[in-house]
mmCIF file of C-alpha atoms in Angstrom:
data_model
loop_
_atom_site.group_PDB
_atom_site.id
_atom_site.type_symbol
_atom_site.label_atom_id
_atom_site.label_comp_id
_atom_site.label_asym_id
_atom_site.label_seq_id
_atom_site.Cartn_x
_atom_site.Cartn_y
_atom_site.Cartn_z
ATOM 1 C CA UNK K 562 0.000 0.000 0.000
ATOM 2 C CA UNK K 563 1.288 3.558 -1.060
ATOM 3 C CA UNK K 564 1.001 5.346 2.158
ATOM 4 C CA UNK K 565 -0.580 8.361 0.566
ATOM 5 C CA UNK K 566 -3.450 6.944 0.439
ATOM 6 C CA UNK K 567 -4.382 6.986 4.203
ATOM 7 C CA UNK K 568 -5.701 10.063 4.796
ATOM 8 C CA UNK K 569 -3.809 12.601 7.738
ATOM 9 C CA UNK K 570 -5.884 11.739 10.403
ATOM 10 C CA UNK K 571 -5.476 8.178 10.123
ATOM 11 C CA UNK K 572 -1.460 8.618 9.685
ATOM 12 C CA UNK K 573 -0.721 10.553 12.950
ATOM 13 C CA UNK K 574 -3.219 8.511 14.864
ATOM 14 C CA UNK K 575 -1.281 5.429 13.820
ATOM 15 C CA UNK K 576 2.378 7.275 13.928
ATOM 16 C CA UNK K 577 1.245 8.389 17.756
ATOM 17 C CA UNK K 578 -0.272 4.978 18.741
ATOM 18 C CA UNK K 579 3.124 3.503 17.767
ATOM 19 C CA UNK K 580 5.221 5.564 18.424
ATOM 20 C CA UNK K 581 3.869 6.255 22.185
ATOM 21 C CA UNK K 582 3.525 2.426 22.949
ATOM 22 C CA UNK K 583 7.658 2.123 21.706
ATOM 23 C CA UNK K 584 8.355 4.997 23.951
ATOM 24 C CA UNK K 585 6.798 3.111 26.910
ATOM 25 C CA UNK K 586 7.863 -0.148 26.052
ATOM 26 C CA UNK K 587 11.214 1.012 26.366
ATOM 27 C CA UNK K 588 10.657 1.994 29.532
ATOM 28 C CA UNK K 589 9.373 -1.263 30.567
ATOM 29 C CA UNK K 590 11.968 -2.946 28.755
ATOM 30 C CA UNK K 591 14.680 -1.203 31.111
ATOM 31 C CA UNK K 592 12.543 -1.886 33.857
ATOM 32 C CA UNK K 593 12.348 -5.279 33.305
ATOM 33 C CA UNK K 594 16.457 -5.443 32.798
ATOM 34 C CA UNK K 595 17.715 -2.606 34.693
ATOM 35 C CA UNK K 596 15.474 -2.166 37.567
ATOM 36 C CA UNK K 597 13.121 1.357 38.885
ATOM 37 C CA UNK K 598 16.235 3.549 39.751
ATOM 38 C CA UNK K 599 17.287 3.352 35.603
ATOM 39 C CA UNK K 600 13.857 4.432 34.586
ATOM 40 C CA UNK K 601 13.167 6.961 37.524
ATOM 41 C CA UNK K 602 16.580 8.724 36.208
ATOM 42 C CA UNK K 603 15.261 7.830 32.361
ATOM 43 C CA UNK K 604 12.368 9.570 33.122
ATOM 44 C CA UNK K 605 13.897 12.744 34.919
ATOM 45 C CA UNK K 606 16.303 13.560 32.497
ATOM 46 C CA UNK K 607 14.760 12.802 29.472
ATOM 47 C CA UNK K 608 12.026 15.537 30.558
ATOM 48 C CA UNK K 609 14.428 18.074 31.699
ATOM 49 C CA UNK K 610 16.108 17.284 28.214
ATOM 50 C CA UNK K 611 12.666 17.963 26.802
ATOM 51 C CA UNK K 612 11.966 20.740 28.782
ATOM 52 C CA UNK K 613 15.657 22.670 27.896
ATOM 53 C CA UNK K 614 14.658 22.370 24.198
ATOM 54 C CA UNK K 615 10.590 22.804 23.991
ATOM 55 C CA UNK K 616 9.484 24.932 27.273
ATOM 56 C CA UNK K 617 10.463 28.477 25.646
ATOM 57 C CA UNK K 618 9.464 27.984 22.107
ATOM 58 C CA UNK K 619 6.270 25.887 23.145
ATOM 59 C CA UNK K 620 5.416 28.874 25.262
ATOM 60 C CA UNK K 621 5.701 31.285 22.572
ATOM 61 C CA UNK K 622 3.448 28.553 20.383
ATOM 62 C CA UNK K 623 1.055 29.043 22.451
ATOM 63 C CA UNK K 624 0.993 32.614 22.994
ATOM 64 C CA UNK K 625 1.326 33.027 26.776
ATOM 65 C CA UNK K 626 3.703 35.619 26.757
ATOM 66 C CA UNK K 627 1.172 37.832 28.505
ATOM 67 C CA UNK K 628 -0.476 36.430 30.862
ATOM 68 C CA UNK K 629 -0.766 38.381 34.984
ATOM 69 C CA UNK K 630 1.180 35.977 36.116
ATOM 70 C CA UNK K 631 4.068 33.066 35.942
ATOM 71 C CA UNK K 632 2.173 30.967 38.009
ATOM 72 C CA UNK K 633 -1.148 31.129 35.523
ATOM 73 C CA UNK K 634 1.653 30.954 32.593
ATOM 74 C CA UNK K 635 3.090 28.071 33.472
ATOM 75 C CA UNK K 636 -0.306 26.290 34.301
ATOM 76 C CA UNK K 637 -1.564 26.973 30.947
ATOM 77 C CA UNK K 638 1.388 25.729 29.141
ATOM 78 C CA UNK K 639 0.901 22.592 31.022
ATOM 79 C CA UNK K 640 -2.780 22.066 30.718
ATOM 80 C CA UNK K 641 -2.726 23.593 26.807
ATOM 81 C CA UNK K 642 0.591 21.416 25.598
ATOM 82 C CA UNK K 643 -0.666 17.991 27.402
ATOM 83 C CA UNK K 644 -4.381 18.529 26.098
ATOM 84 C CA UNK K 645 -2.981 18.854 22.547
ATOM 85 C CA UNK K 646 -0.455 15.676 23.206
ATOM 86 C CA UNK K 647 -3.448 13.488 23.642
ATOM 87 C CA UNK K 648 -3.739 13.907 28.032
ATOM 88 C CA UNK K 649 -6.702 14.647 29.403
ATOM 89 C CA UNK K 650 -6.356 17.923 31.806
ATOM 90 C CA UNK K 651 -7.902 19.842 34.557
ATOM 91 C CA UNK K 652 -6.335 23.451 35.069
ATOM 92 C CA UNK K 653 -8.063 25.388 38.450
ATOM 93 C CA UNK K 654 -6.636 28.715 39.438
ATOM 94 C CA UNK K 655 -7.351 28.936 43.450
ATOM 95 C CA UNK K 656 -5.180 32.273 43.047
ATOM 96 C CA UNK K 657 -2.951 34.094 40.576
ATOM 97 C CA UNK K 658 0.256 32.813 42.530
ATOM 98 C CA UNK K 659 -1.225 29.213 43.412
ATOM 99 C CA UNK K 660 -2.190 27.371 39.754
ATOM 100 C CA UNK K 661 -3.215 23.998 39.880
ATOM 101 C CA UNK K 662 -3.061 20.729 37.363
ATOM 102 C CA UNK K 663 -4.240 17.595 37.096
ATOM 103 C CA UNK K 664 -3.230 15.207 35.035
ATOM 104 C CA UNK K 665 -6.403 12.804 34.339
ATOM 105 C CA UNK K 666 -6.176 8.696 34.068
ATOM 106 C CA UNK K 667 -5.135 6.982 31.731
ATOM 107 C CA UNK K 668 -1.455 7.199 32.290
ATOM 108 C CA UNK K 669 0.693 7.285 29.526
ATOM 109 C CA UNK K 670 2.689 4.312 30.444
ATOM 110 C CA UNK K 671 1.416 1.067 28.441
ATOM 111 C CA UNK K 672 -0.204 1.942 25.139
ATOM 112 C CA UNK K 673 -0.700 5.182 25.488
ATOM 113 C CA UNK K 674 -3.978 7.592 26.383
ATOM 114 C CA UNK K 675 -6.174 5.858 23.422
ATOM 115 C CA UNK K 676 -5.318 2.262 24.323
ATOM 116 C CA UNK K 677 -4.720 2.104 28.072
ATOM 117 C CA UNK K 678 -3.255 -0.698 30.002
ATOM 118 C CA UNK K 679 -1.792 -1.857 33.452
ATOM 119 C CA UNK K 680 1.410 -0.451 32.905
ATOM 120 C CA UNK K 681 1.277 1.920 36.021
ATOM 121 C CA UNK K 682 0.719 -1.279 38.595
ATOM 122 C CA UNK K 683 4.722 -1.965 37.662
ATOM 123 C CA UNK K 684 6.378 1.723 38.197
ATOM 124 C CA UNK K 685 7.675 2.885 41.671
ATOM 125 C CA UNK K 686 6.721 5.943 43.374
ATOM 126 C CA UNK K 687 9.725 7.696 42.757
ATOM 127 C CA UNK K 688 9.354 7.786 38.710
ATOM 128 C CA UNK K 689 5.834 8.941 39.466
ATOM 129 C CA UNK K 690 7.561 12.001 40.522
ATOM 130 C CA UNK K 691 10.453 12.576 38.038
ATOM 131 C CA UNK K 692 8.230 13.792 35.620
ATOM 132 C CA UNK K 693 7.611 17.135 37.987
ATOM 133 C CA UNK K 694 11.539 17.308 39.032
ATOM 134 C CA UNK K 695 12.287 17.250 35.054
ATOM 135 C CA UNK K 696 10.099 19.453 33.911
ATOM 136 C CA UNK K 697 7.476 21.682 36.318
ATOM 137 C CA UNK K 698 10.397 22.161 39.048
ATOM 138 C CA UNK K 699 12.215 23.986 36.458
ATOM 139 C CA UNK K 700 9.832 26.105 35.128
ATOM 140 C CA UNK K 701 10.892 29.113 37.355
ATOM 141 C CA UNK K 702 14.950 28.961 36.140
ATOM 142 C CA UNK K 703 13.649 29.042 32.187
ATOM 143 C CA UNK K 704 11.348 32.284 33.009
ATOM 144 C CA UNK K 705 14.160 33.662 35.522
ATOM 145 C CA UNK K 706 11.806 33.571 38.268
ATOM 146 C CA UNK K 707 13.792 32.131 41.521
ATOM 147 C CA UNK K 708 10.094 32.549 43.719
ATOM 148 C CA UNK K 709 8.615 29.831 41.302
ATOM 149 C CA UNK K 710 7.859 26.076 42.689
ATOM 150 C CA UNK K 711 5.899 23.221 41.333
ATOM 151 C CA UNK K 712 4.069 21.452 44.357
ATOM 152 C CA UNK K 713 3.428 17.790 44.027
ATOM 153 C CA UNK K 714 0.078 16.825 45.781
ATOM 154 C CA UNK K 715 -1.024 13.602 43.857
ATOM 155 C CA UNK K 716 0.792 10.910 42.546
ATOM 156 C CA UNK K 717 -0.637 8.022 40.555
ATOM 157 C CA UNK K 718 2.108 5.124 41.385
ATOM 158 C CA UNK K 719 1.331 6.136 45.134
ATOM 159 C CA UNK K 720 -2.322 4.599 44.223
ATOM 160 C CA UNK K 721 -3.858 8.711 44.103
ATOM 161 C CA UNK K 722 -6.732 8.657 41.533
ATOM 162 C CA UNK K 723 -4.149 11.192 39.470
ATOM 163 C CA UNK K 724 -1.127 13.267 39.418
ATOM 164 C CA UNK K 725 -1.599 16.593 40.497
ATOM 165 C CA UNK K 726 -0.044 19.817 41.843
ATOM 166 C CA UNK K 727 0.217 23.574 41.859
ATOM 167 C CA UNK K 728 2.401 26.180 40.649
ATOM 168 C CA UNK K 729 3.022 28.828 43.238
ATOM 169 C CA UNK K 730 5.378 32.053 43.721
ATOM 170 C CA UNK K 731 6.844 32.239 47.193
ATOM 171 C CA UNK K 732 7.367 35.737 49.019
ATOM 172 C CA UNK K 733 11.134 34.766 49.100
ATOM 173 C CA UNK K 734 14.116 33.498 46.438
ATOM 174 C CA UNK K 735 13.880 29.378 46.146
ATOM 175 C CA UNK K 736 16.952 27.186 46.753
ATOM 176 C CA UNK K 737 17.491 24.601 43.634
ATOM 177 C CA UNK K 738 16.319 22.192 45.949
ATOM 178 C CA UNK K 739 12.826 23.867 47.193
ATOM 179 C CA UNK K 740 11.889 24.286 43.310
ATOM 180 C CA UNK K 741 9.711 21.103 43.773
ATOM 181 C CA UNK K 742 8.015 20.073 46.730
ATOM 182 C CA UNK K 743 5.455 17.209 48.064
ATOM 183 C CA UNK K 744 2.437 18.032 49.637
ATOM 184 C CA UNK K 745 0.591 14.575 50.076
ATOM 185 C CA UNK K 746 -3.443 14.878 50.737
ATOM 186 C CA UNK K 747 -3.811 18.523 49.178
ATOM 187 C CA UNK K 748 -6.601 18.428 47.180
ATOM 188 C CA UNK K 749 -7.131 21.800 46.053
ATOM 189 C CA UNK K 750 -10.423 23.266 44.146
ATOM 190 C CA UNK K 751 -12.877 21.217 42.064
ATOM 191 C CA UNK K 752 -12.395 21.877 38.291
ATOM 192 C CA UNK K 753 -14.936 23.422 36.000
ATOM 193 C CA UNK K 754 -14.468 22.801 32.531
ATOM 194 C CA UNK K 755 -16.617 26.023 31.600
ATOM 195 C CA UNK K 756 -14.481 28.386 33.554
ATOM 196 C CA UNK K 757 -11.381 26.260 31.683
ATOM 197 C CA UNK K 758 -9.167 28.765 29.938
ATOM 198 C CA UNK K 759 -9.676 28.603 26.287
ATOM 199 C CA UNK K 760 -7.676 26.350 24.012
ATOM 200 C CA UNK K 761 -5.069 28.683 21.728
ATOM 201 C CA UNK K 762 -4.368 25.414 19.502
ATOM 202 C CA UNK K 763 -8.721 24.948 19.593
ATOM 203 C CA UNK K 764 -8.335 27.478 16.267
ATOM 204 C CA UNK K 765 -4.768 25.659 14.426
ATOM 205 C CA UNK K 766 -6.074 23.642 11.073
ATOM 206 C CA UNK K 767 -6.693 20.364 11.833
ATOM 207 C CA UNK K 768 -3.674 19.344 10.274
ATOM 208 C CA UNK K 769 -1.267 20.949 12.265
ATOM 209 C CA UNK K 770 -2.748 19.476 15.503
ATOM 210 C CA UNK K 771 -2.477 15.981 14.244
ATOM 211 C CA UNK K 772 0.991 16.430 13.217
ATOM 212 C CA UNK K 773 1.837 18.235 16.900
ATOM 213 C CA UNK K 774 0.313 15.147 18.472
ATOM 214 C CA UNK K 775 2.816 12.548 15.977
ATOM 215 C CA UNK K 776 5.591 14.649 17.317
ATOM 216 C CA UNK K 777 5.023 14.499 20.395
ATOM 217 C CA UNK K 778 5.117 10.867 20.321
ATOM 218 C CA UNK K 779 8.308 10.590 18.161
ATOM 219 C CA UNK K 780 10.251 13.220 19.657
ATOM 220 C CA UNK K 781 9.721 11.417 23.206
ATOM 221 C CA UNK K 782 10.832 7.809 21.777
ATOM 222 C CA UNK K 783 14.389 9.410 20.184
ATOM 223 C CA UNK K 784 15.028 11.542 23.200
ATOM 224 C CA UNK K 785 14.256 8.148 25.529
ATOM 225 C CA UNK K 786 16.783 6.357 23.157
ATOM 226 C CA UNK K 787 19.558 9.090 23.597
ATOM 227 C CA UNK K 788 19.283 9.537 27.339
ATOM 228 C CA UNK K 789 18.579 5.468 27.724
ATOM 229 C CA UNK K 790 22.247 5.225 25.980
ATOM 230 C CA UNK K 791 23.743 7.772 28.487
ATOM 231 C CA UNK K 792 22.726 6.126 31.514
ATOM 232 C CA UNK K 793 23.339 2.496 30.119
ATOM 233 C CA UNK K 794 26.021 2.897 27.800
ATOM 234 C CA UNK K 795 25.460 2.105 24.105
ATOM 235 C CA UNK K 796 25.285 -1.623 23.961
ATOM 236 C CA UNK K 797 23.237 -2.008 26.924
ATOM 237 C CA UNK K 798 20.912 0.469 25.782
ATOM 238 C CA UNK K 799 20.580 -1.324 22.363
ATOM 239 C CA UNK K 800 19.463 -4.651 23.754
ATOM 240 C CA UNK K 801 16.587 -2.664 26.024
ATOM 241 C CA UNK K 802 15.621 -1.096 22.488
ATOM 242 C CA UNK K 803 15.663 -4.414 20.647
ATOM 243 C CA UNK K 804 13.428 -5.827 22.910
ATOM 244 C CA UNK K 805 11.415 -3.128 22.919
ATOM 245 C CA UNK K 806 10.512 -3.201 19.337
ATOM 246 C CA UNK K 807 10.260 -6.912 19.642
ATOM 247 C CA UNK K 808 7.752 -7.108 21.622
ATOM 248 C CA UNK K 809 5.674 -3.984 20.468
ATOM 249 C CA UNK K 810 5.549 -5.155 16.743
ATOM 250 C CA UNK K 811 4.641 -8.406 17.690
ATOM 251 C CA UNK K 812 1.991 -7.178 20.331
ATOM 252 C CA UNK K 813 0.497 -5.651 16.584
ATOM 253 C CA UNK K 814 1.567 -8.247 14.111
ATOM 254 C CA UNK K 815 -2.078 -8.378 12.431
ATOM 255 C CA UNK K 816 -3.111 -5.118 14.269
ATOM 256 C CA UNK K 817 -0.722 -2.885 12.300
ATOM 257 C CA UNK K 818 -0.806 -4.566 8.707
ATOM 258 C CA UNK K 819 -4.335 -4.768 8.520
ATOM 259 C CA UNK K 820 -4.300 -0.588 9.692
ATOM 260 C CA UNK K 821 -1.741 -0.059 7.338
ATOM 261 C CA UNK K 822 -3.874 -2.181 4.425
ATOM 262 C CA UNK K 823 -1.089 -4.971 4.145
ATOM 263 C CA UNK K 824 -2.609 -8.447 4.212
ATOM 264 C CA UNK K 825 -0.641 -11.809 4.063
ATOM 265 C CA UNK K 826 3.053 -10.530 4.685
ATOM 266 C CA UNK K 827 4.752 -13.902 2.840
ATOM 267 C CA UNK K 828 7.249 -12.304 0.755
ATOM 268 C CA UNK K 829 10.194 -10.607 1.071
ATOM 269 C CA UNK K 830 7.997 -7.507 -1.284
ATOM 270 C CA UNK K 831 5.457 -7.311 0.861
ATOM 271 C CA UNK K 832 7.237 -7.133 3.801
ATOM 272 C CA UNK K 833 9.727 -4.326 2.759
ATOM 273 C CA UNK K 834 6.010 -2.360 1.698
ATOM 274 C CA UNK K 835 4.979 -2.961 5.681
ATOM 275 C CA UNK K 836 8.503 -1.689 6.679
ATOM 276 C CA UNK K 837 8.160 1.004 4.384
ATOM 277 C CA UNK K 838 5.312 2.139 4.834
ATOM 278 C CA UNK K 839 5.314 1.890 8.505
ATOM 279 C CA UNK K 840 8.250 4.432 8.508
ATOM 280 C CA UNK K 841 5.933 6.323 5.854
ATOM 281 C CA UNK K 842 3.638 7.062 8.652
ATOM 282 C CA UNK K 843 6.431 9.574 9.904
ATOM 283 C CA UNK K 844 6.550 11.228 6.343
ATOM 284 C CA UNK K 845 9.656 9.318 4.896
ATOM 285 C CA UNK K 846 9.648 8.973 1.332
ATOM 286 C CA UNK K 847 10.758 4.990 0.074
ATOM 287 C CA UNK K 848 12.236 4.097 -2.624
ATOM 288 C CA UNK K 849 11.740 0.245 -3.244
ATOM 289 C CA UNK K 850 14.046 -2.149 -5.643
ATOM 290 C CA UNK K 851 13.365 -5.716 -6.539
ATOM 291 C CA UNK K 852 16.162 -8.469 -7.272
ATOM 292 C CA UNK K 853 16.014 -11.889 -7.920
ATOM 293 C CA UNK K 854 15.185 -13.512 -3.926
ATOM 294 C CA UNK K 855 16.018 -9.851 -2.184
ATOM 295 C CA UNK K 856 13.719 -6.538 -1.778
ATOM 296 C CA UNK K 857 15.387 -2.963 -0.895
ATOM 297 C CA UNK K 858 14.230 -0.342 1.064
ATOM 298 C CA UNK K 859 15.460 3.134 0.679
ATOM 299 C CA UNK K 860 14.682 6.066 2.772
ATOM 300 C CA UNK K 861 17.443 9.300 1.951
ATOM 301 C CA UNK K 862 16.337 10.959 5.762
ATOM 302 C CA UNK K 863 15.727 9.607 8.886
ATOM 303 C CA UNK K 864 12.751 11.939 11.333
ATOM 304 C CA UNK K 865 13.536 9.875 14.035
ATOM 305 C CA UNK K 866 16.705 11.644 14.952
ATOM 306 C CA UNK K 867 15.911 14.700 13.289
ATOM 307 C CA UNK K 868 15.885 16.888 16.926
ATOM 308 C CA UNK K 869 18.619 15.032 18.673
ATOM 309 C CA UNK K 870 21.869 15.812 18.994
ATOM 310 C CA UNK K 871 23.727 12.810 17.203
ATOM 311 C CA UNK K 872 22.398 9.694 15.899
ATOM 312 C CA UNK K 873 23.506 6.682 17.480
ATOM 313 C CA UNK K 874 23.912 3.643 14.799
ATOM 314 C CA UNK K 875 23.826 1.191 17.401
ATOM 315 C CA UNK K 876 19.696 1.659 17.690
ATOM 316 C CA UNK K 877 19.007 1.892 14.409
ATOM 317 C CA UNK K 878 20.643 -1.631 14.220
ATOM 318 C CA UNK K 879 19.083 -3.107 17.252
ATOM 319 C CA UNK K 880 15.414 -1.603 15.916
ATOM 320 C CA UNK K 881 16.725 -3.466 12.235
ATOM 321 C CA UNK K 882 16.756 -6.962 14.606
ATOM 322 C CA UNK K 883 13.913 -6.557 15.727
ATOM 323 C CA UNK K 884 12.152 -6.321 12.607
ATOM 324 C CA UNK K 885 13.754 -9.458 11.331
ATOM 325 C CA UNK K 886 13.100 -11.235 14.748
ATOM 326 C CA UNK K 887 9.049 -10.154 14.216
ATOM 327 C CA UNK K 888 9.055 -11.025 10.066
ATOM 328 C CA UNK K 889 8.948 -14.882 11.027
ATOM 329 C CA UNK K 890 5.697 -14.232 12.871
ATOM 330 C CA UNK K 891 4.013 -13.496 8.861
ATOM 331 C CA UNK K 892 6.128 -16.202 6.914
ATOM 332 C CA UNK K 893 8.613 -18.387 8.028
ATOM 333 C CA UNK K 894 12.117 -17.567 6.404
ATOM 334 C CA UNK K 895 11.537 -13.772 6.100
ATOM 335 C CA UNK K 896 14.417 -11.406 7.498
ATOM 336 C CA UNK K 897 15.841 -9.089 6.912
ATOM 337 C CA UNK K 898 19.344 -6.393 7.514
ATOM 338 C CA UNK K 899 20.693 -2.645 6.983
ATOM 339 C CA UNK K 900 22.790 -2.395 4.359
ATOM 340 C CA UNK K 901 23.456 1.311 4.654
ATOM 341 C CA UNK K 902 22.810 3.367 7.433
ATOM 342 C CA UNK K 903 22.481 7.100 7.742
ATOM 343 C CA UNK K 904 23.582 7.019 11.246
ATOM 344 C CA UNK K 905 26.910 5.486 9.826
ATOM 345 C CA UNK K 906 27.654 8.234 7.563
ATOM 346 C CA UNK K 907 26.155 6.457 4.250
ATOM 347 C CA UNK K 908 24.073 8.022 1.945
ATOM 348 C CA UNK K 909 20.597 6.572 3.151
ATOM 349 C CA UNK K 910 18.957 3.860 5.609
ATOM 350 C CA UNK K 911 18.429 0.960 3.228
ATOM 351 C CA UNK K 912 17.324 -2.152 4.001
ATOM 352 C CA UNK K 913 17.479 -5.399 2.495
ATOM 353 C CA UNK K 914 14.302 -8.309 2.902
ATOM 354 C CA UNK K 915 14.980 -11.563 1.843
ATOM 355 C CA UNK K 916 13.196 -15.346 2.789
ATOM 356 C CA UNK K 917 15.759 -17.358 3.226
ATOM 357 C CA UNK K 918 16.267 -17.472 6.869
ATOM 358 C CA UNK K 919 15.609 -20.431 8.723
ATOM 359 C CA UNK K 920 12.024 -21.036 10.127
#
């Protein structure tokens, strides 16, 4: 199937789905090898990684350059750049200094906000909370307002119904340290969606607000892969992705086909199409050449690692494995390998589908 003709909607719905269960399954996958402390300190400085490159620009996105307050600022970038990533929100202001949000079940661990799971029951307390020491805690430093804290109230892996918490301006200069605090059993005002502050992004083309939410998803997977290789070094990291992508393509090997309009994958051509145009869902172009018993794939960019710093080849190989671990699943035989790598310096990914592995 050309993917060209899926409409939009359907694309970024498919990219975030994807995209967002890879980004969690990565974080279960380091779980599962590296224990809660690797993906409490995944978490945390993936979002302050996040937060150093999208906090200023996303605030000028959303055009809350004037608002009374940094309190009420940085609540509505919260409530307005979660709602648009697919979360469901609350945003009361008690005061002008004292902001609250909630962030609504599902969680975004599992399959993501339109396909929830029981991926929470597995995460400690303390990655519950490295979200807000990433990100909200830091708020104040970006603005260049020392008074500004994020206070923690509710926190899902604790077993609260939600995470939640307030921004607030003290009458004093913070310490690094006070810039995020816990509060336990604050509950703070009932939300009411009608006195909700209105949506900036409520008047973008629809377009633009399905891309946002496909980037949102992608961005988050590459900047999980770069900080997963920093704390685990690069080989280490590359077996948590493998398995990863393992287990999340073969969680969807009819789902994803059949979505994609691929039925029967039992040649080495149709599976380079389902490759293809799986990475088509991201808007890469293929280019696709037959030989006698072999299929390539060629893609001259990569989106994946289009906002990180450096692309790390030893990913894009362990996410080639794990496509030709998953390939058996259609046919027996099928495989397949990277020829060329962009990450490696060559001139485009290109990959290379064959069937004569052994079943």
């Amino acid at each position: 199937m050309d993917i060209k003709t899926l409409d939009t909607q359907t694309q970024c719905r498919l990219a975030y789905e994807l995209w967002t269960s890879l980004w969690t399954g990565v974080t279960l996958a380091c779980l599962r090898s590296h224990g809660q402390d690797s993906i409490t300190e995944l978490e945390f400085r993936s979002l302050r990684r996040h937060h150093r490159k999208r906090f200023l620009p996303g605030m000028e996105k959303l055009e809350l350059g004037n608002e009374p307050t940094d309190a009420v600022r940085c609540g509505k970038y919260h409530y307005f750049s979660n709602t648009l990533g697919g979360l469901p929100m609350e945003y009361v202001e008690e005061t002008p200094n004292k902001v609250w949000v909630r962030y609504r079940p599902p969680f975004w661990i599992g399959d993501g906000v339109t396909q929830p799971s029981a991926g929470p029951a597995a995460l400690g307390s303390d990655f519950g909370r490295a979200a807000f020491r990433g990100w909200h805690s830091h708020n104040g430093a970006m603005i260049g307002n020392p008074r500004l804290a994020f206070v923690q109230t509710q926190n899902l892996t604790d077993g609260d119904p939600w995470d939640a918490g307030y921004f607030c301006e003290f009458d004093r200069d913070l310490e690094p340290e006070e810039t995020y605090q816990r509060r336990p059993g604050e509950w703070g005002p009932e939300f009411d969606p009608a006195r909700a502050p209105a949506l900036p992004h409520a008047s973008w083309p629809q377009e633009r607000k399905l891309r946002a939410l496909r980037n949102y998803a992608v961005d988050h997977t590459a900047t999980r892969f770069t900080i997963l290789s920093e704390i685990l070094g690069l080989q280490a990291a590359a077996a948590v992705v493998e398995h990863a992508f393992r287990m999340v393509l073969a969680q969807r090997w009819l789902e994803l086909p059949a979505a994609l309009g691929i039925e029967h994958i039992d040649t080495p051509l149709k599976a380079a199409h389902y490759m293809a145009t799986t990475r088509g869902l991201l808007n890469e172009e293929a280019e696709i050449i037959e030989n006698t018993g072999e299929v390539r794939v060629r893609f001259s960019t990569s989106r994946m690692w289009r906002d990180e710093p450096i692309a790390l080849p030893e990913i894009d190989q362990a996410i080639v494995r794990a496509w030709s671990g998953v390939l058996p699943m259609h046919s027996p035989g099928l495989r397949c390998h990277a020829s060329q790598l962009l990450s490696m310096g060559d001139s485009c990914d290109e990959w290379a589908f064959d069937a004569r592995g052994t079943p």
